[in-house]
Short mmCIF file of C-alpha atoms and ligand atoms in Angstrom, two decimals:
data_model
loop_
_atom_site.label_atom_id
_atom_site.label_comp_id
_atom_site.label_asym_id
_atom_site.label_seq_id
_atom_site.Cartn_x
_atom_site.Cartn_y
_atom_site.Cartn_z
CA MET Y 29 -7.28 37.14 8.26
CA TRP Y 30 -10.82 37.63 9.29
CA GLY Y 31 -10.30 40.16 12.17
CA GLY Y 32 -12.43 42.83 10.65
CA ARG Y 33 -15.86 41.55 11.90
CA PHE Y 34 -14.37 40.66 15.62
CA GLY Y 35 -13.68 42.90 18.48
CA GLU Y 36 -11.05 40.74 20.06
CA GLY Y 37 -8.68 37.79 18.95
CA PRO Y 38 -9.49 34.03 19.84
CA GLY Y 39 -8.87 32.62 23.23
CA ASP Y 40 -5.59 30.42 23.62
CA ILE Y 41 -7.66 27.09 23.65
CA MET Y 42 -9.60 28.27 20.57
CA ARG Y 43 -6.30 29.00 18.95
CA GLU Y 44 -5.06 25.69 19.76
CA ILE Y 45 -7.86 23.74 18.85
CA ASN Y 46 -7.96 25.63 15.59
CA ALA Y 47 -4.52 25.43 14.36
CA SER Y 48 -3.66 22.86 11.79
CA ILE Y 49 -0.14 24.27 11.10
CA PRO Y 50 1.51 21.53 13.21
CA PHE Y 51 0.44 18.92 10.40
CA ASP Y 52 -0.73 20.69 7.45
CA LYS Y 53 2.79 22.43 7.01
CA ARG Y 54 3.47 19.16 5.21
CA LEU Y 55 1.54 20.67 2.28
CA TRP Y 56 3.85 23.44 1.91
CA GLN Y 57 5.19 22.90 -1.49
CA GLU Y 58 1.73 21.99 -3.01
CA ASP Y 59 0.28 25.25 -1.38
CA ILE Y 60 2.93 27.45 -2.98
CA ALA Y 61 2.70 25.48 -6.41
CA GLY Y 62 -1.06 26.28 -6.13
CA SER Y 63 -0.74 29.97 -5.31
CA LYS Y 64 1.70 30.30 -8.17
CA ALA Y 65 -0.69 28.77 -10.61
CA HIS Y 66 -3.63 30.94 -9.20
CA ALA Y 67 -1.50 34.25 -9.36
CA GLN Y 68 -0.57 33.61 -12.97
CA MET Y 69 -3.98 32.73 -14.00
CA LEU Y 70 -5.29 36.03 -12.19
CA ALA Y 71 -2.75 38.04 -14.07
CA ALA Y 72 -3.42 36.38 -17.55
CA LYS Y 73 -7.18 37.22 -16.90
CA GLY Y 74 -6.32 40.96 -16.05
CA ILE Y 75 -7.65 40.41 -12.66
CA ILE Y 76 -4.16 41.32 -10.98
CA SER Y 77 -1.66 43.49 -12.64
CA SER Y 78 1.22 41.78 -14.03
CA ALA Y 79 3.63 43.85 -11.77
CA ASP Y 80 1.72 42.39 -8.78
CA GLU Y 81 2.11 38.97 -10.29
CA SER Y 82 5.82 39.11 -10.42
CA ALA Y 83 5.92 40.35 -6.99
CA ILE Y 84 3.93 37.59 -5.79
CA GLN Y 85 5.96 34.86 -7.80
CA GLN Y 86 9.17 36.23 -6.53
CA GLY Y 87 7.86 36.15 -3.14
CA LEU Y 88 6.66 32.79 -3.41
CA SER Y 89 9.92 31.59 -4.74
CA THR Y 90 11.94 33.08 -1.81
CA ILE Y 91 9.49 31.47 0.54
CA HIS Y 92 10.01 28.21 -1.16
CA ALA Y 93 13.83 28.51 -0.54
CA GLU Y 94 13.29 29.65 3.13
CA TYR Y 95 11.10 26.75 3.76
CA GLU Y 96 13.42 24.24 2.10
CA ALA Y 97 16.33 25.54 4.09
CA ASN Y 98 14.65 26.29 7.59
CA GLY Y 99 11.47 24.43 7.62
CA VAL Y 100 7.89 25.98 7.94
CA PRO Y 101 7.62 28.17 10.91
CA GLU Y 102 4.68 26.91 13.17
CA ASP Y 103 2.71 30.08 14.30
CA TRP Y 104 -0.54 28.89 15.89
CA THR Y 105 -1.99 32.27 15.49
CA LEU Y 106 -1.88 32.03 11.65
CA GLU Y 107 -3.89 28.78 11.97
CA ASP Y 108 -2.65 26.79 8.87
CA ILE Y 109 -0.29 26.60 6.13
CA HIS Y 110 -2.25 28.90 3.78
CA MET Y 111 -2.07 31.74 6.22
CA VAL Y 112 1.50 31.13 7.37
CA THR Y 113 2.75 31.43 3.69
CA GLU Y 114 0.49 34.37 2.81
CA THR Y 115 1.57 36.39 5.97
CA ARG Y 116 5.11 35.70 4.87
CA LEU Y 117 4.42 36.85 1.47
CA ARG Y 118 2.99 40.00 2.73
CA GLU Y 119 6.10 40.55 4.84
CA LEU Y 120 8.20 40.01 1.80
CA VAL Y 121 6.57 41.89 -1.00
CA GLY Y 122 3.59 44.02 0.78
CA GLU Y 123 0.39 44.84 -0.86
CA PRO Y 124 0.38 42.63 -3.93
CA ALA Y 125 0.36 39.65 -1.56
CA ALA Y 126 -3.09 40.86 -0.31
CA ARG Y 127 -4.33 40.42 -3.84
CA LEU Y 128 -3.39 36.81 -4.15
CA HIS Y 129 -6.52 35.60 -2.39
CA THR Y 130 -8.85 37.08 -4.91
CA ALA Y 131 -11.21 34.57 -6.49
CA ARG Y 132 -10.04 31.92 -3.92
CA SER Y 133 -10.96 30.53 -0.67
CA ARG Y 134 -9.04 28.48 1.72
CA ASN Y 135 -11.60 25.76 1.02
CA ASP Y 136 -10.53 25.28 -2.63
CA GLN Y 137 -7.11 25.97 -1.69
CA VAL Y 138 -6.92 23.20 0.75
CA ALA Y 139 -8.71 20.75 -1.30
CA THR Y 140 -6.30 21.66 -4.13
CA ASP Y 141 -3.33 21.36 -1.95
CA PHE Y 142 -4.33 17.94 -0.51
CA ARG Y 143 -5.19 16.44 -4.01
CA LEU Y 144 -1.57 17.35 -5.25
CA TRP Y 145 -0.05 15.86 -2.08
CA VAL Y 146 -1.85 12.63 -2.48
CA ARG Y 147 -1.15 12.30 -6.06
CA ALA Y 148 2.81 12.70 -5.26
CA ALA Y 149 2.37 10.38 -2.31
CA ILE Y 150 0.75 7.76 -4.68
CA GLY Y 151 3.90 8.26 -6.92
CA GLN Y 152 6.05 7.29 -3.94
CA ILE Y 153 4.02 4.24 -2.92
CA ASP Y 154 4.18 3.03 -6.47
CA THR Y 155 7.99 3.30 -6.71
CA GLY Y 156 8.17 1.43 -3.42
CA LEU Y 157 5.75 -1.43 -4.43
CA ARG Y 158 7.54 -1.77 -7.67
CA ALA Y 159 11.02 -2.40 -6.12
CA PHE Y 160 9.03 -4.81 -3.71
CA GLN Y 161 7.77 -6.80 -6.75
CA SER Y 162 11.25 -6.78 -8.16
CA THR Y 163 12.75 -8.13 -4.91
CA LEU Y 164 9.93 -10.83 -5.05
CA VAL Y 165 10.66 -11.70 -8.42
CA MET Y 166 14.27 -11.86 -8.04
CA ARG Y 167 13.84 -14.32 -4.89
CA ALA Y 168 11.16 -16.42 -6.89
CA ASP Y 169 13.73 -16.70 -9.55
CA GLU Y 170 16.49 -18.20 -7.10
CA HIS Y 171 13.57 -20.48 -5.80
CA ALA Y 172 11.44 -21.74 -8.91
CA GLU Y 173 12.42 -25.39 -7.93
CA SER Y 174 12.59 -25.05 -4.16
CA ILE Y 175 9.98 -27.17 -2.59
CA MET Y 176 7.89 -26.13 0.34
CA PRO Y 177 4.68 -27.28 1.77
CA GLY Y 178 1.67 -25.53 0.68
CA PHE Y 179 -0.88 -25.16 3.33
CA THR Y 180 -4.63 -25.03 3.87
CA HIS Y 181 -5.91 -24.58 7.34
CA LEU Y 182 -2.36 -24.34 8.30
CA GLN Y 183 -2.15 -28.05 7.76
CA VAL Y 184 0.38 -29.48 5.06
CA ALA Y 185 -1.84 -29.80 1.84
CA GLN Y 186 0.24 -30.24 -1.31
CA PRO Y 187 3.63 -29.33 -2.05
CA VAL Y 188 4.32 -26.09 -3.88
CA THR Y 189 7.38 -24.27 -5.01
CA LEU Y 190 8.68 -21.26 -3.09
CA GLY Y 191 8.99 -19.27 -6.23
CA HIS Y 192 5.20 -20.01 -6.79
CA HIS Y 193 4.51 -18.83 -3.12
CA LEU Y 194 6.47 -15.73 -3.49
CA MET Y 195 4.98 -14.87 -6.86
CA ALA Y 196 1.59 -15.00 -5.17
CA TYR Y 197 2.66 -11.67 -3.41
CA TYR Y 198 3.90 -10.18 -6.74
CA GLU Y 199 0.19 -10.63 -7.77
CA MET Y 200 -1.12 -8.89 -4.73
CA ALA Y 201 1.24 -6.04 -5.31
CA LYS Y 202 0.45 -5.75 -8.83
CA ARG Y 203 -3.34 -5.26 -7.80
CA ASP Y 204 -2.42 -2.80 -5.10
CA ARG Y 205 -0.58 -0.73 -7.67
CA SER Y 206 -3.20 -0.77 -10.02
CA ARG Y 207 -5.72 0.33 -7.35
CA PHE Y 208 -3.46 3.30 -6.44
CA ALA Y 209 -3.26 4.01 -10.18
CA ASP Y 210 -6.80 4.06 -10.39
CA CYS Y 211 -7.08 6.36 -7.44
CA ALA Y 212 -4.52 8.82 -8.75
CA ASN Y 213 -6.41 9.12 -11.97
CA ARG Y 214 -9.74 9.64 -10.52
CA LEU Y 215 -8.22 12.35 -8.15
CA ASN Y 216 -6.67 14.14 -10.99
CA HIS Y 217 -9.31 17.13 -11.21
CA SER Y 218 -8.82 20.61 -9.76
CA PRO Y 219 -10.96 21.93 -7.14
CA LEU Y 220 -9.29 25.33 -7.68
CA GLY Y 221 -11.66 28.14 -8.50
CA ALA Y 222 -14.55 26.63 -6.72
CA ALA Y 223 -13.63 29.25 -4.06
CA ALA Y 224 -15.64 28.98 -0.73
CA LEU Y 225 -18.15 26.93 -2.20
CA ALA Y 226 -20.32 28.64 -4.84
CA GLY Y 227 -17.72 29.69 -7.52
CA THR Y 228 -16.57 33.34 -7.98
CA SER Y 229 -17.84 36.44 -9.88
CA PHE Y 230 -14.38 37.01 -10.96
CA PRO Y 231 -13.74 35.90 -14.84
CA ILE Y 232 -11.20 33.18 -13.59
CA ASP Y 233 -10.01 30.44 -16.10
CA ARG Y 234 -10.15 27.25 -14.03
CA ALA Y 235 -8.81 25.06 -17.08
CA ALA Y 236 -5.71 27.08 -16.95
CA THR Y 237 -4.88 26.52 -13.38
CA ALA Y 238 -6.09 22.76 -13.59
CA LYS Y 239 -3.47 22.65 -16.53
CA SER Y 240 -0.60 24.35 -14.87
CA LEU Y 241 -0.94 22.12 -11.77
CA GLY Y 242 -0.87 18.81 -13.93
CA PHE Y 243 -4.71 18.20 -13.49
CA ASP Y 244 -6.66 16.67 -16.19
CA GLY Y 245 -9.25 19.41 -15.90
CA PRO Y 246 -11.19 21.24 -13.37
CA MET Y 247 -13.96 19.63 -11.14
CA ALA Y 248 -17.53 20.22 -12.48
CA ASN Y 249 -19.19 21.38 -9.36
CA SER Y 250 -18.01 23.93 -6.88
CA LEU Y 251 -19.97 22.44 -4.02
CA ASP Y 252 -18.59 18.98 -4.57
CA ALA Y 253 -15.02 20.32 -5.44
CA VAL Y 254 -14.77 21.97 -1.83
CA SER Y 255 -16.44 19.13 0.00
CA ASP Y 256 -15.07 15.97 -1.58
CA ARG Y 257 -12.57 13.95 0.17
CA ASP Y 258 -13.14 10.63 -1.80
CA PHE Y 259 -9.71 10.85 -3.10
CA ALA Y 260 -8.31 10.81 0.55
CA LEU Y 261 -10.62 8.02 1.56
CA GLU Y 262 -9.73 5.90 -1.63
CA PHE Y 263 -6.00 6.47 -0.70
CA LEU Y 264 -6.75 5.27 2.44
CA THR Y 265 -8.53 2.08 1.27
CA CYS Y 266 -5.73 1.56 -1.29
CA ALA Y 267 -3.34 1.85 1.55
CA THR Y 268 -5.27 -0.51 3.85
CA GLN Y 269 -5.53 -3.41 1.23
CA THR Y 270 -1.84 -2.95 0.47
CA ALA Y 271 -1.01 -3.00 4.15
CA LEU Y 272 -3.24 -6.12 4.71
CA HIS Y 273 -1.16 -8.11 1.99
CA LEU Y 274 2.06 -7.00 3.51
CA SER Y 275 0.78 -7.95 6.99
CA ARG Y 276 -0.11 -11.51 5.62
CA LEU Y 277 3.47 -11.81 4.39
CA ALA Y 278 4.75 -10.54 7.67
CA GLU Y 279 2.63 -12.90 9.35
CA GLU Y 280 4.13 -15.75 7.21
CA MET Y 281 7.67 -14.68 8.00
CA ILE Y 282 6.99 -14.67 11.60
CA LEU Y 283 5.64 -18.26 11.43
CA TRP Y 284 8.44 -19.16 9.15
CA ALA Y 285 11.18 -17.83 11.45
CA SER Y 286 9.86 -19.60 14.53
CA GLN Y 287 11.66 -22.66 15.69
CA PRO Y 288 8.83 -25.25 15.00
CA PHE Y 289 8.71 -24.17 11.30
CA GLY Y 290 12.42 -23.19 10.81
CA PHE Y 291 11.78 -22.24 7.18
CA ILE Y 292 13.81 -19.00 7.31
CA ALA Y 293 16.58 -17.21 8.95
CA LEU Y 294 16.47 -13.59 9.15
CA PRO Y 295 19.84 -11.79 8.71
CA ASP Y 296 21.23 -9.90 11.84
CA ALA Y 297 20.26 -6.62 10.16
CA TRP Y 298 16.79 -7.72 10.30
CA SER Y 299 16.46 -9.07 13.58
CA THR Y 300 16.48 -7.85 17.07
CA GLY Y 301 17.48 -9.59 20.37
CA SER Y 302 15.95 -9.78 24.07
CA SER Y 303 17.24 -7.97 26.81
CA ILE Y 304 16.82 -10.98 29.02
CA MET Y 305 17.08 -14.23 26.78
CA PRO Y 306 20.34 -14.03 25.13
CA GLN Y 307 19.41 -16.77 22.48
CA LYS Y 308 16.60 -14.74 21.06
CA ARG Y 309 16.39 -13.47 17.49
CA ASN Y 310 13.10 -11.90 17.08
CA PRO Y 311 11.61 -10.92 13.73
CA ASP Y 312 10.34 -7.45 15.11
CA ALA Y 313 10.38 -5.67 11.77
CA ALA Y 314 7.72 -8.22 10.40
CA GLU Y 315 5.70 -7.95 13.45
CA LEU Y 316 5.70 -4.02 13.30
CA VAL Y 317 4.64 -4.42 9.52
CA ARG Y 318 1.57 -6.67 10.85
CA GLY Y 319 1.05 -3.99 13.70
CA HIS Y 320 1.10 -1.00 11.24
CA ALA Y 321 -1.58 -2.60 9.14
CA GLY Y 322 -3.93 -2.22 12.07
CA ARG Y 323 -3.01 1.39 12.48
CA ILE Y 324 -3.46 2.07 8.76
CA MET Y 325 -6.94 0.45 8.88
CA GLY Y 326 -7.69 2.75 11.84
CA CYS Y 327 -6.56 5.61 9.68
CA MET Y 328 -8.83 4.75 7.01
CA THR Y 329 -11.67 4.31 9.49
CA SER Y 330 -11.14 7.52 11.28
CA LEU Y 331 -11.54 9.59 8.04
CA MET Y 332 -14.75 7.47 6.92
CA VAL Y 333 -16.28 8.37 10.34
CA THR Y 334 -15.20 12.09 9.98
CA MET Y 335 -16.84 12.49 6.60
CA LYS Y 336 -20.03 10.24 7.01
CA GLY Y 337 -22.26 12.87 8.56
CA LEU Y 338 -21.05 16.18 7.04
CA PRO Y 339 -23.50 18.33 5.21
CA LEU Y 340 -22.26 20.18 1.89
CA ALA Y 341 -20.00 22.17 1.83
CA TYR Y 342 -16.91 22.60 3.91
CA SER Y 343 -16.99 22.05 7.55
CA LYS Y 344 -13.92 22.12 9.98
CA ASP Y 345 -14.01 18.84 10.77
CA MET Y 346 -12.62 18.31 7.44
CA GLN Y 347 -9.37 19.78 8.68
CA ASP Y 348 -8.98 16.35 10.42
CA ASP Y 349 -8.72 14.57 6.89
CA LYS Y 350 -4.78 15.09 6.90
CA PRO Y 351 -3.48 13.70 9.95
CA PRO Y 352 -4.66 10.05 9.22
CA VAL Y 353 -3.61 10.22 5.47
CA PHE Y 354 -0.10 11.56 6.52
CA GLU Y 355 0.26 8.71 9.18
CA ALA Y 356 -0.99 6.05 6.87
CA TYR Y 357 1.41 7.05 4.11
CA ASP Y 358 4.19 7.17 6.46
CA LEU Y 359 3.46 3.84 8.07
CA LEU Y 360 2.88 2.25 4.61
CA ALA Y 361 6.12 3.63 2.91
CA LEU Y 362 8.04 2.25 5.82
CA SER Y 363 6.37 -1.01 5.85
CA ILE Y 364 6.86 -1.51 2.09
CA ALA Y 365 10.72 -0.60 2.41
CA ALA Y 366 10.91 -3.17 5.33
CA MET Y 367 9.36 -5.91 3.55
CA THR Y 368 11.28 -5.36 0.63
CA GLY Y 369 14.46 -5.54 2.73
CA MET Y 370 13.50 -8.79 4.68
CA VAL Y 371 12.28 -10.60 1.46
CA GLY Y 372 15.45 -9.53 -0.22
CA ASN Y 373 17.77 -10.65 2.55
CA VAL Y 374 16.25 -13.53 4.27
CA SER Y 375 17.72 -17.08 3.79
CA PHE Y 376 15.31 -19.77 2.91
CA LYS Y 377 16.07 -23.11 4.74
CA THR Y 378 15.02 -25.15 1.72
CA GLU Y 379 16.11 -28.63 3.03
CA ARG Y 380 13.79 -28.09 6.08
CA MET Y 381 10.99 -26.64 3.89
CA ARG Y 382 11.23 -29.75 1.72
CA ASP Y 383 11.13 -32.18 4.56
CA VAL Y 384 8.06 -30.72 5.88
CA ALA Y 385 6.59 -30.72 2.20
CA SER Y 386 6.97 -34.34 2.15
CA SER Y 387 5.37 -34.97 5.36
CA GLY Y 388 1.62 -35.24 6.17
CA PHE Y 389 1.02 -37.41 3.00
CA SER Y 390 1.16 -34.35 0.91
CA THR Y 391 1.22 -36.23 -2.33
CA ALA Y 392 -2.16 -38.09 -1.61
CA THR Y 393 -3.80 -36.12 -4.27
CA ASP Y 394 -1.33 -37.27 -6.71
CA LEU Y 395 -2.02 -40.76 -5.99
CA ALA Y 396 -5.69 -40.29 -6.42
CA ASP Y 397 -5.13 -38.27 -9.57
CA TRP Y 398 -2.99 -41.22 -10.92
CA LEU Y 399 -5.87 -43.55 -10.07
CA VAL Y 400 -8.27 -41.61 -12.37
CA ARG Y 401 -5.64 -40.92 -15.08
CA GLU Y 402 -3.95 -44.55 -15.46
CA HIS Y 403 -6.86 -46.61 -14.11
CA GLY Y 404 -10.04 -44.84 -15.28
CA MET Y 405 -11.37 -44.45 -11.75
CA PRO Y 406 -13.86 -41.90 -10.99
CA PHE Y 407 -12.23 -39.19 -8.81
CA ARG Y 408 -14.49 -39.69 -5.82
CA GLU Y 409 -13.62 -43.41 -5.53
CA ALA Y 410 -9.99 -42.61 -6.35
CA HIS Y 411 -10.11 -40.27 -3.31
CA HIS Y 412 -11.69 -43.05 -1.20
CA VAL Y 413 -9.20 -45.84 -2.03
CA THR Y 414 -6.22 -43.08 -1.60
CA GLY Y 415 -7.72 -42.32 1.91
CA SER Y 416 -7.52 -45.99 2.64
CA VAL Y 417 -3.93 -46.22 1.33
CA VAL Y 418 -3.10 -43.22 3.76
CA LYS Y 419 -4.54 -44.74 6.66
CA ALA Y 420 -2.81 -48.31 6.04
CA THR Y 421 0.61 -46.41 5.51
CA GLU Y 422 0.11 -44.11 8.54
CA ALA Y 423 -0.45 -47.04 10.67
CA ARG Y 424 2.86 -48.54 9.75
CA GLY Y 425 4.66 -45.32 10.14
CA ILE Y 426 5.57 -44.63 6.50
CA GLY Y 427 5.11 -42.03 4.08
CA LEU Y 428 3.55 -42.40 0.60
CA GLU Y 429 6.83 -42.26 -1.14
CA ALA Y 430 7.47 -45.66 0.34
CA VAL Y 431 4.32 -47.26 -0.66
CA SER Y 432 4.68 -50.63 -2.49
CA VAL Y 433 2.58 -52.19 -5.28
CA ASP Y 434 1.46 -54.58 -2.55
CA ASP Y 435 0.29 -51.94 -0.35
CA LEU Y 436 -1.86 -50.49 -3.33
CA ALA Y 437 -3.24 -53.93 -4.26
CA ALA Y 438 -3.99 -54.69 -0.49
CA VAL Y 439 -6.58 -51.80 -0.70
CA HIS Y 440 -7.62 -52.26 -4.20
CA PRO Y 441 -6.95 -55.61 -5.83
CA PRO Y 442 -7.04 -54.55 -9.40
CA LEU Y 443 -3.91 -52.61 -8.75
CA ALA Y 444 -1.79 -55.75 -8.30
CA GLY Y 445 1.22 -55.79 -10.50
CA CYS Y 446 0.71 -52.06 -11.66
CA THR Y 447 3.78 -49.69 -12.29
CA LEU Y 448 4.06 -47.48 -9.10
CA PRO Y 449 3.14 -43.81 -9.58
CA ASP Y 450 5.73 -40.98 -8.77
CA LEU Y 451 4.55 -39.85 -5.43
CA SER Y 452 7.80 -37.60 -4.72
CA VAL Y 453 7.35 -34.01 -3.80
CA GLU Y 454 9.49 -33.29 -6.95
CA GLY Y 455 7.12 -35.31 -9.24
CA SER Y 456 4.05 -33.81 -7.55
CA VAL Y 457 5.10 -30.07 -8.40
CA ALA Y 458 6.38 -30.90 -11.76
CA SER Y 459 2.97 -32.33 -12.50
CA ARG Y 460 1.08 -29.29 -11.50
CA THR Y 461 1.46 -27.63 -14.97
CA SER Y 462 -2.19 -26.17 -15.63
CA ALA Y 463 -2.17 -22.45 -15.91
CA GLY Y 464 -1.26 -20.55 -12.87
CA GLY Y 465 -0.05 -23.79 -11.24
CA THR Y 466 2.97 -24.37 -9.02
CA ALA Y 467 5.29 -26.33 -11.56
CA PRO Y 468 8.77 -24.73 -11.98
CA LEU Y 469 8.03 -24.59 -15.66
CA ARG Y 470 4.92 -22.25 -14.88
CA VAL Y 471 6.71 -20.36 -12.23
CA ARG Y 472 9.43 -19.46 -14.75
CA GLU Y 473 6.71 -18.32 -17.20
CA ALA Y 474 5.16 -16.20 -14.45
CA ILE Y 475 8.63 -14.66 -13.86
CA ALA Y 476 9.16 -13.88 -17.23
CA VAL Y 477 5.66 -12.24 -17.49
CA ALA Y 478 6.45 -10.24 -14.36
CA ARG Y 479 9.80 -8.98 -15.75
CA LYS Y 480 8.09 -7.51 -18.75
CA GLU Y 481 5.48 -6.11 -16.51
CA LEU Y 482 8.11 -4.38 -14.47
CA GLU Y 483 10.01 -3.06 -17.37
CA ALA Y 484 6.69 -1.45 -18.91
N1 LIG O 515 -6.89 24.65 7.45
C1 LIG O 515 -8.14 24.43 6.95
C2 LIG O 515 -8.43 22.98 6.66
O1 LIG O 515 -7.40 22.32 6.62
C3 LIG O 515 -8.19 25.30 5.66
C4 LIG O 515 -9.61 25.41 5.31
C5 LIG O 515 -10.21 26.45 6.18
N2 LIG O 515 -11.48 26.88 5.83
C6 LIG O 515 -12.37 27.41 6.54
N3 LIG O 515 -13.49 27.86 6.00
N4 LIG O 515 -12.11 27.73 7.72
O2 LIG O 515 -9.35 22.42 6.24
#
């Protein structure tokens, strides 16, 4: 491909370090699509003959079928997917193949292929996240009324509904999808025609190739076009953010599945055993989702570091852009599928959740709010009075649900003879009707909105 200037070929190690075909063969479909678009444009502009073009198109279609059937051959001497395909094209159609690279460089070629690949990957991730959201909504609907403890500092704080908790993850996934969509939108400009770095002297039509590859238009600056990897970095930051959300849910499932919590039971299909402890049921899939999030962050860091010191335009370091993107994609797609499966199939032990929800004086805020609402007390004072009630009931080993009027009056005499507030966990969640609150009423509304969003 560049042998004209050299007396001998590269040494073995040079060949090995230079070869990207072991991983960039994943770009084969995009590479063929890019070449087809380029050839069509070259012929339309009279840069190659239409006979050459049709030979190229036929050859590329044959290669497409070959790769589909047998995979991409990994020939290190040919370096990368671009040369492997072009070499095969030459074998198939002869001289016209050698005209395909007119007004093109592997620099704009790879930038184009990679953008197309990331665009398709985002489509797949979006489909996965949508299914994850649907599953969350389905389970939230089943459990709009189920009560669980809400935590702060991992201490029981206030009762919430399980549906509300699950819908929190729906919201995270919604933002994740919107970030990916934003990334897809911003990446959708074509580098093709930037050639090596400076553009070309041939009368090419960059708008035409951009259009036939589904891009919104050509990138404006040839130097930027071949050296920009923002789209890959953005993809990795979106992936990292998504993985982080999945990891938080995974962590909750791991806690919830533990004996001290006992909030969930994972079905056999989502559990693993221990080779020594026969009683064990381990939440390995959730642990791996949590672990994969670390690896995905590592992929992001890897490419950030690769790019941060590179001068314009292309440097071979940039060949290392693909493995972290491929790895992050694979890990994320699998993590989304695993979390979807776990959320869809877990059984929630709602009695246990309710018991824990009513422990730890979780409705103390309700008592304070009642003092404010019904007795006109300033909140700070109500907080203090409630704190004294909690202290007294704790000393007697009872919960707030069992508090009597006399208990209240003992702490705050003006309360003598009052009607007791509802300090049940059910009463508590039902009262949290502020927008975005945990009341079943609001959760059902949120579910209805989500269903509409998912249909759209
Ligand atoms: N395999 C290369 C890559 O992935 C293609 C671009 C090669 N360009 C070059 N000037 N050597 O980055």
